[in-house]
């Protein structure tokens, strides 16, 4: 796998690498993750990855699995923590992010099952706060996230941290918690759930504070339908109404990997 050619922009203090297509951007993301695993293993004897689901990272997982198949990359000393999970949902429900991760990544690599962490969509509601706190403590006990892979919602969300009225200073302190999904997020999940009334309207999500604490943040955005959100996050004001704009708080540690279509509205910047 070779690093595909890219054009680099520097926006809001962040490197934004623009690739010709989603495949090239995904290869770049997989190579970056591999490098982070190799470096973390050399430094600390292990690596801790924050992972995302959705349609965007599927190709990234396919490339990481391919690297594993060829013997180039092992996940034996890697721990993973997923960004989010619908709530309530059973792990074995085909629409759960547990199922997604198993299908696209976990079952294909040598990651120990007790090191693959996904928020539990079956936890009793009164215990979700304690569950979220425990999830965060596990990340800390593991030494923190070496990398957090992110996608961006059409409304600018990261994880399931949806647009909100908080000040940016308050929004960046948000921890892992149970949230209501934004109408745009629910609309985007209609195909997956087979109807608006069938979309699970709540989810557990890693907090913005937890995301921003990662030693490295990789935002992958592909497709014309993401162009507006990408432009709002990179060219607009830093606001909790566009949660991805809050990544500027971790600007030196954040890399955007976008394809040509998603970069449409920033290309002239
Ligand atoms: C998924 C997640 C979401 C998605 C975002 C983009 O774990 O946290 O923030 O990354 O909704 O989804 P796709 O890639 O399906 O467009």
mmCIF file of C-alpha atoms and ligand atoms in Angstrom:
data_model
loop_
_atom_site.group_PDB
_atom_site.id
_atom_site.type_symbol
_atom_site.label_atom_id
_atom_site.label_comp_id
_atom_site.label_asym_id
_atom_site.label_seq_id
_atom_site.Cartn_x
_atom_site.Cartn_y
_atom_site.Cartn_z
ATOM 1 C CA UNK A 1 0.000 0.000 0.000
ATOM 2 C CA UNK A 2 1.538 3.312 -1.061
ATOM 3 C CA UNK A 3 0.621 6.761 0.287
ATOM 4 C CA UNK A 4 -1.580 8.313 -2.402
ATOM 5 C CA UNK A 5 -0.706 11.789 -3.680
ATOM 6 C CA UNK A 6 -2.502 14.628 -1.932
ATOM 7 C CA UNK A 7 -2.690 18.396 -1.825
ATOM 8 C CA UNK A 8 -2.347 19.893 1.652
ATOM 9 C CA UNK A 9 -4.270 22.937 2.835
ATOM 10 C CA UNK A 10 -3.784 24.540 6.240
ATOM 11 C CA UNK A 11 -7.127 25.688 7.658
ATOM 12 C CA UNK A 12 -7.994 26.770 11.215
ATOM 13 C CA UNK A 13 -4.567 25.562 12.297
ATOM 14 C CA UNK A 14 -5.131 22.060 10.923
ATOM 15 C CA UNK A 15 -3.575 20.066 8.087
ATOM 16 C CA UNK A 16 -6.240 19.217 5.528
ATOM 17 C CA UNK A 17 -5.089 16.666 2.964
ATOM 18 C CA UNK A 18 -7.188 16.470 -0.174
ATOM 19 C CA UNK A 19 -7.215 13.217 -2.164
ATOM 20 C CA UNK A 20 -8.658 12.536 -5.604
ATOM 21 C CA UNK A 21 -11.253 10.015 -4.365
ATOM 22 C CA UNK A 22 -12.591 8.153 -1.285
ATOM 23 C CA UNK A 23 -10.323 5.181 -1.939
ATOM 24 C CA UNK A 24 -7.163 7.295 -1.820
ATOM 25 C CA UNK A 25 -8.332 9.103 1.340
ATOM 26 C CA UNK A 26 -9.127 5.759 2.986
ATOM 27 C CA UNK A 27 -5.727 4.296 2.103
ATOM 28 C CA UNK A 28 -4.130 7.400 3.632
ATOM 29 C CA UNK A 29 -6.202 6.934 6.817
ATOM 30 C CA UNK A 30 -5.257 3.246 7.082
ATOM 31 C CA UNK A 31 -1.558 4.052 6.598
ATOM 32 C CA UNK A 32 -1.728 6.794 9.223
ATOM 33 C CA UNK A 33 -3.365 4.419 11.708
ATOM 34 C CA UNK A 34 -0.748 1.768 10.950
ATOM 35 C CA UNK A 35 2.052 4.273 11.574
ATOM 36 C CA UNK A 36 0.457 5.342 14.869
ATOM 37 C CA UNK A 37 0.193 1.697 15.976
ATOM 38 C CA UNK A 38 3.837 1.060 15.073
ATOM 39 C CA UNK A 39 5.040 4.218 16.865
ATOM 40 C CA UNK A 40 2.918 3.638 19.992
ATOM 41 C CA UNK A 41 4.052 0.017 20.181
ATOM 42 C CA UNK A 42 7.685 1.134 19.953
ATOM 43 C CA UNK A 43 7.161 3.740 22.693
ATOM 44 C CA UNK A 44 4.760 2.032 25.105
ATOM 45 C CA UNK A 45 4.556 -1.579 24.002
ATOM 46 C CA UNK A 46 0.912 -1.156 23.005
ATOM 47 C CA UNK A 47 -1.451 1.048 21.035
ATOM 48 C CA UNK A 48 -4.920 2.369 21.885
ATOM 49 C CA UNK A 49 -7.258 3.293 19.036
ATOM 50 C CA UNK A 50 -10.555 5.164 19.078
ATOM 51 C CA UNK A 51 -12.678 3.845 16.217
ATOM 52 C CA UNK A 52 -15.651 5.094 14.234
ATOM 53 C CA UNK A 53 -18.459 3.366 12.358
ATOM 54 C CA UNK A 54 -20.736 4.537 9.534
ATOM 55 C CA UNK A 55 -20.227 4.222 5.800
ATOM 56 C CA UNK A 56 -17.051 6.348 5.563
ATOM 57 C CA UNK A 57 -14.540 4.142 7.449
ATOM 58 C CA UNK A 58 -15.573 0.823 5.859
ATOM 59 C CA UNK A 59 -12.753 1.088 3.295
ATOM 60 C CA UNK A 60 -10.279 1.974 6.062
ATOM 61 C CA UNK A 61 -11.131 -1.242 7.882
ATOM 62 C CA UNK A 62 -10.869 -3.201 4.625
ATOM 63 C CA UNK A 63 -7.325 -1.853 4.127
ATOM 64 C CA UNK A 64 -6.294 -2.533 7.739
ATOM 65 C CA UNK A 65 -7.676 -6.081 7.425
ATOM 66 C CA UNK A 66 -5.706 -6.508 4.189
ATOM 67 C CA UNK A 67 -2.512 -5.345 5.912
ATOM 68 C CA UNK A 68 -3.207 -7.894 8.630
ATOM 69 C CA UNK A 69 -3.843 -10.677 6.073
ATOM 70 C CA UNK A 70 -0.520 -10.049 4.381
ATOM 71 C CA UNK A 71 1.260 -10.223 7.749
ATOM 72 C CA UNK A 72 2.255 -6.544 7.680
ATOM 73 C CA UNK A 73 0.210 -5.476 10.712
ATOM 74 C CA UNK A 74 -0.815 -7.202 13.941
ATOM 75 C CA UNK A 75 -3.379 -5.966 16.458
ATOM 76 C CA UNK A 76 -2.250 -8.292 19.271
ATOM 77 C CA UNK A 77 -1.073 -5.466 21.522
ATOM 78 C CA UNK A 78 -3.803 -3.024 20.456
ATOM 79 C CA UNK A 79 -6.912 -1.955 22.405
ATOM 80 C CA UNK A 80 -9.848 -0.289 20.689
ATOM 81 C CA UNK A 81 -12.642 1.937 21.968
ATOM 82 C CA UNK A 82 -15.583 2.759 19.741
ATOM 83 C CA UNK A 83 -17.092 6.201 19.531
ATOM 84 C CA UNK A 84 -20.713 5.325 19.936
ATOM 85 C CA UNK A 85 -23.585 2.849 20.002
ATOM 86 C CA UNK A 86 -27.335 3.209 19.547
ATOM 87 C CA UNK A 87 -29.400 3.004 22.729
ATOM 88 C CA UNK A 88 -31.088 0.759 23.489
ATOM 89 C CA UNK A 89 -29.853 -1.991 21.187
ATOM 90 C CA UNK A 90 -28.634 -5.551 21.620
ATOM 91 C CA UNK A 91 -25.031 -6.250 20.602
ATOM 92 C CA UNK A 92 -26.156 -8.971 18.212
ATOM 93 C CA UNK A 93 -28.735 -6.735 16.507
ATOM 94 C CA UNK A 94 -27.461 -6.422 12.896
ATOM 95 C CA UNK A 95 -27.942 -2.611 13.105
ATOM 96 C CA UNK A 96 -25.775 -2.239 16.213
ATOM 97 C CA UNK A 97 -22.272 -0.832 16.030
ATOM 98 C CA UNK A 98 -21.111 -3.988 17.828
ATOM 99 C CA UNK A 99 -22.291 -5.945 14.773
ATOM 100 C CA UNK A 100 -20.755 -3.414 12.393
ATOM 101 C CA UNK A 101 -17.341 -3.627 14.080
ATOM 102 C CA UNK A 102 -17.452 -7.410 14.220
ATOM 103 C CA UNK A 103 -18.422 -7.588 10.556
ATOM 104 C CA UNK A 104 -15.926 -5.049 9.179
ATOM 105 C CA UNK A 105 -12.966 -5.413 11.515
ATOM 106 C CA UNK A 106 -12.931 -7.466 14.708
ATOM 107 C CA UNK A 107 -13.601 -10.890 13.180
ATOM 108 C CA UNK A 108 -10.862 -10.456 10.579
ATOM 109 C CA UNK A 109 -7.922 -9.461 12.799
ATOM 110 C CA UNK A 110 -5.973 -10.732 15.819
ATOM 111 C CA UNK A 111 -7.392 -8.144 18.238
ATOM 112 C CA UNK A 112 -8.174 -9.776 21.616
ATOM 113 C CA UNK A 113 -11.936 -9.711 22.210
ATOM 114 C CA UNK A 114 -11.460 -8.324 25.738
ATOM 115 C CA UNK A 115 -9.548 -5.382 24.273
ATOM 116 C CA UNK A 116 -12.269 -4.414 21.784
ATOM 117 C CA UNK A 117 -14.509 -1.989 23.691
ATOM 118 C CA UNK A 118 -17.890 -0.796 22.443
ATOM 119 C CA UNK A 119 -20.387 1.088 24.623
ATOM 120 C CA UNK A 120 -23.121 -1.270 25.837
ATOM 121 C CA UNK A 121 -26.524 -0.536 24.314
ATOM 122 C CA UNK A 122 -28.229 -2.970 26.705
ATOM 123 C CA UNK A 123 -27.250 -1.236 29.941
ATOM 124 C CA UNK A 124 -30.162 -0.248 32.206
ATOM 125 C CA UNK A 125 -30.928 3.440 31.664
ATOM 126 C CA UNK A 126 -30.232 4.430 35.276
ATOM 127 C CA UNK A 127 -26.760 2.906 34.920
ATOM 128 C CA UNK A 128 -25.751 4.602 31.647
ATOM 129 C CA UNK A 129 -23.925 7.412 33.465
ATOM 130 C CA UNK A 130 -21.864 4.959 35.483
ATOM 131 C CA UNK A 131 -21.240 2.889 32.340
ATOM 132 C CA UNK A 132 -20.031 5.963 30.442
ATOM 133 C CA UNK A 133 -17.741 6.949 33.335
ATOM 134 C CA UNK A 134 -16.314 3.435 33.447
ATOM 135 C CA UNK A 135 -15.680 3.527 29.683
ATOM 136 C CA UNK A 136 -13.705 6.745 30.110
ATOM 137 C CA UNK A 137 -11.774 5.332 33.059
ATOM 138 C CA UNK A 138 -10.829 2.277 30.967
ATOM 139 C CA UNK A 139 -9.440 4.558 28.253
ATOM 140 C CA UNK A 140 -7.422 6.451 30.865
ATOM 141 C CA UNK A 141 -6.220 3.235 32.494
ATOM 142 C CA UNK A 142 -5.080 2.084 29.038
ATOM 143 C CA UNK A 143 -2.934 5.233 28.807
ATOM 144 C CA UNK A 144 -5.311 7.333 26.669
ATOM 145 C CA UNK A 145 -6.126 7.156 22.972
ATOM 146 C CA UNK A 146 -3.146 7.195 20.613
ATOM 147 C CA UNK A 147 -5.518 7.999 17.775
ATOM 148 C CA UNK A 148 -9.184 8.813 17.346
ATOM 149 C CA UNK A 149 -10.671 8.103 13.926
ATOM 150 C CA UNK A 150 -13.684 10.309 13.161
ATOM 151 C CA UNK A 151 -16.278 10.801 10.478
ATOM 152 C CA UNK A 152 -18.405 13.930 10.175
ATOM 153 C CA UNK A 153 -22.198 14.091 10.135
ATOM 154 C CA UNK A 154 -23.969 16.260 7.534
ATOM 155 C CA UNK A 155 -24.858 18.481 10.493
ATOM 156 C CA UNK A 156 -21.217 18.642 11.596
ATOM 157 C CA UNK A 157 -21.521 16.127 14.442
ATOM 158 C CA UNK A 158 -18.558 14.114 15.709
ATOM 159 C CA UNK A 159 -19.364 10.825 17.365
ATOM 160 C CA UNK A 160 -22.983 11.503 18.290
ATOM 161 C CA UNK A 161 -22.147 14.899 19.771
ATOM 162 C CA UNK A 162 -24.901 16.756 17.980
ATOM 163 C CA UNK A 163 -25.189 20.523 17.316
ATOM 164 C CA UNK A 164 -26.200 22.339 20.509
ATOM 165 C CA UNK A 165 -26.489 25.770 22.102
ATOM 166 C CA UNK A 166 -23.632 25.429 24.601
ATOM 167 C CA UNK A 167 -20.693 27.808 24.440
ATOM 168 C CA UNK A 168 -17.623 26.219 22.814
ATOM 169 C CA UNK A 169 -15.826 26.371 26.188
ATOM 170 C CA UNK A 170 -18.591 24.318 27.794
ATOM 171 C CA UNK A 171 -19.063 21.970 24.820
ATOM 172 C CA UNK A 172 -15.434 20.862 24.899
ATOM 173 C CA UNK A 173 -15.916 19.597 28.451
ATOM 174 C CA UNK A 174 -18.765 17.228 27.466
ATOM 175 C CA UNK A 175 -18.070 13.676 28.571
ATOM 176 C CA UNK A 176 -19.326 10.304 27.424
ATOM 177 C CA UNK A 177 -23.094 10.119 27.828
ATOM 178 C CA UNK A 178 -26.556 9.172 26.586
ATOM 179 C CA UNK A 179 -27.824 11.616 23.928
ATOM 180 C CA UNK A 180 -30.820 12.298 21.676
ATOM 181 C CA UNK A 181 -30.022 12.047 17.978
ATOM 182 C CA UNK A 182 -30.508 15.154 15.818
ATOM 183 C CA UNK A 183 -33.220 14.989 13.096
ATOM 184 C CA UNK A 184 -30.524 15.048 10.355
ATOM 185 C CA UNK A 185 -28.741 12.107 11.974
ATOM 186 C CA UNK A 186 -32.011 10.193 12.228
ATOM 187 C CA UNK A 187 -32.846 10.990 8.603
ATOM 188 C CA UNK A 188 -29.424 9.683 7.535
ATOM 189 C CA UNK A 189 -30.077 6.416 9.384
ATOM 190 C CA UNK A 190 -33.422 5.744 7.669
ATOM 191 C CA UNK A 191 -32.001 3.372 5.048
ATOM 192 C CA UNK A 192 -30.210 1.344 7.716
ATOM 193 C CA UNK A 193 -33.313 1.070 9.896
ATOM 194 C CA UNK A 194 -35.959 0.806 7.160
ATOM 195 C CA UNK A 195 -38.082 3.885 8.015
ATOM 196 C CA UNK A 196 -37.900 7.107 10.063
ATOM 197 C CA UNK A 197 -40.193 5.737 12.778
ATOM 198 C CA UNK A 198 -37.884 2.733 13.184
ATOM 199 C CA UNK A 199 -34.659 4.693 13.730
ATOM 200 C CA UNK A 200 -33.488 4.355 17.332
ATOM 201 C CA UNK A 201 -33.563 8.002 18.491
ATOM 202 C CA UNK A 202 -30.918 7.842 21.206
ATOM 203 C CA UNK A 203 -27.310 6.746 21.511
ATOM 204 C CA UNK A 204 -24.350 6.518 23.839
ATOM 205 C CA UNK A 205 -21.436 8.614 22.618
ATOM 206 C CA UNK A 206 -17.899 9.387 23.591
ATOM 207 C CA UNK A 207 -17.784 13.008 24.747
ATOM 208 C CA UNK A 208 -16.115 15.874 22.938
ATOM 209 C CA UNK A 209 -13.637 16.168 25.835
ATOM 210 C CA UNK A 210 -12.628 12.535 25.396
ATOM 211 C CA UNK A 211 -12.250 12.917 21.625
ATOM 212 C CA UNK A 212 -10.144 16.062 21.989
ATOM 213 C CA UNK A 213 -7.862 14.332 24.507
ATOM 214 C CA UNK A 214 -6.636 11.814 21.894
ATOM 215 C CA UNK A 215 -2.946 12.199 21.058
ATOM 216 C CA UNK A 216 -3.851 12.193 17.392
ATOM 217 C CA UNK A 217 -7.182 12.842 15.668
ATOM 218 C CA UNK A 218 -7.905 11.659 12.129
ATOM 219 C CA UNK A 219 -11.017 13.104 10.523
ATOM 220 C CA UNK A 220 -12.042 11.307 7.339
ATOM 221 C CA UNK A 221 -14.690 12.976 5.168
ATOM 222 C CA UNK A 222 -15.673 11.803 1.715
ATOM 223 C CA UNK A 223 -18.453 12.614 -0.733
ATOM 224 C CA UNK A 224 -20.202 15.755 -1.958
ATOM 225 C CA UNK A 225 -22.867 15.383 0.761
ATOM 226 C CA UNK A 226 -20.164 16.235 3.336
ATOM 227 C CA UNK A 227 -18.846 19.353 1.556
ATOM 228 C CA UNK A 228 -21.018 21.818 3.462
ATOM 229 C CA UNK A 229 -20.242 20.345 6.876
ATOM 230 C CA UNK A 230 -16.516 20.244 6.073
ATOM 231 C CA UNK A 231 -16.576 23.913 5.018
ATOM 232 C CA UNK A 232 -18.591 24.954 8.080
ATOM 233 C CA UNK A 233 -16.139 23.154 10.368
ATOM 234 C CA UNK A 234 -12.990 24.489 8.717
ATOM 235 C CA UNK A 235 -13.984 27.947 7.480
ATOM 236 C CA UNK A 236 -16.849 28.954 9.787
ATOM 237 C CA UNK A 237 -16.876 30.091 13.400
ATOM 238 C CA UNK A 238 -15.828 27.737 16.181
ATOM 239 C CA UNK A 239 -19.226 26.825 17.590
ATOM 240 C CA UNK A 240 -21.017 23.930 19.279
ATOM 241 C CA UNK A 241 -23.600 24.292 16.470
ATOM 242 C CA UNK A 242 -20.942 22.637 14.277
ATOM 243 C CA UNK A 243 -19.273 20.208 16.691
ATOM 244 C CA UNK A 244 -16.472 19.366 14.220
ATOM 245 C CA UNK A 245 -15.359 23.017 14.378
ATOM 246 C CA UNK A 246 -14.369 22.307 18.015
ATOM 247 C CA UNK A 247 -11.515 20.173 16.661
ATOM 248 C CA UNK A 248 -9.596 23.456 16.392
ATOM 249 C CA UNK A 249 -9.053 23.070 20.145
ATOM 250 C CA UNK A 250 -6.829 20.102 19.233
ATOM 251 C CA UNK A 251 -5.569 21.640 15.979
ATOM 252 C CA UNK A 252 -1.894 20.602 16.149
ATOM 253 C CA UNK A 253 -2.933 16.983 16.740
ATOM 254 C CA UNK A 254 -5.681 16.855 14.111
ATOM 255 C CA UNK A 255 -5.425 15.808 10.475
ATOM 256 C CA UNK A 256 -8.303 16.036 8.028
ATOM 257 C CA UNK A 257 -8.297 13.546 5.163
ATOM 258 C CA UNK A 258 -10.905 14.531 2.605
ATOM 259 C CA UNK A 259 -11.660 13.556 -0.939
ATOM 260 C CA UNK A 260 -12.097 15.991 -3.777
ATOM 261 C CA UNK A 261 -15.910 15.979 -3.529
ATOM 262 C CA UNK A 262 -15.969 16.709 0.206
ATOM 263 C CA UNK A 263 -13.380 19.459 -0.309
ATOM 264 C CA UNK A 264 -15.480 21.238 -2.943
ATOM 265 C CA UNK A 265 -16.381 24.178 -0.717
ATOM 266 C CA UNK A 266 -12.909 24.616 0.814
ATOM 267 C CA UNK A 267 -10.802 24.004 -2.270
ATOM 268 C CA UNK A 268 -10.387 27.719 -3.037
ATOM 269 C CA UNK A 269 -9.550 28.587 0.572
HETATM 270 C C1 LIG B 1 -19.960 6.841 13.775
HETATM 271 C C2 LIG B 1 -20.048 8.227 14.192
HETATM 272 C C3 LIG B 1 -20.629 9.286 13.328
HETATM 273 C C4 LIG B 1 -20.271 9.127 11.858
HETATM 274 C C5 LIG B 1 -20.911 10.228 11.003
HETATM 275 C C6 LIG B 1 -20.652 10.013 9.524
HETATM 276 O O1 LIG B 1 -19.326 6.048 14.755
HETATM 277 O O2 LIG B 1 -19.655 8.532 15.278
HETATM 278 O O3 LIG B 1 -20.222 10.547 13.793
HETATM 279 O O4 LIG B 1 -18.878 9.163 11.715
HETATM 280 O O5 LIG B 1 -22.281 10.251 11.217
HETATM 281 O O6 LIG B 1 -21.301 8.854 9.119
HETATM 282 P P1 LIG B 1 -21.099 8.255 7.654
HETATM 283 O O7 LIG B 1 -19.693 7.822 7.574
HETATM 284 O O8 LIG B 1 -22.047 7.086 7.596
HETATM 285 O O9 LIG B 1 -21.426 9.337 6.709
#
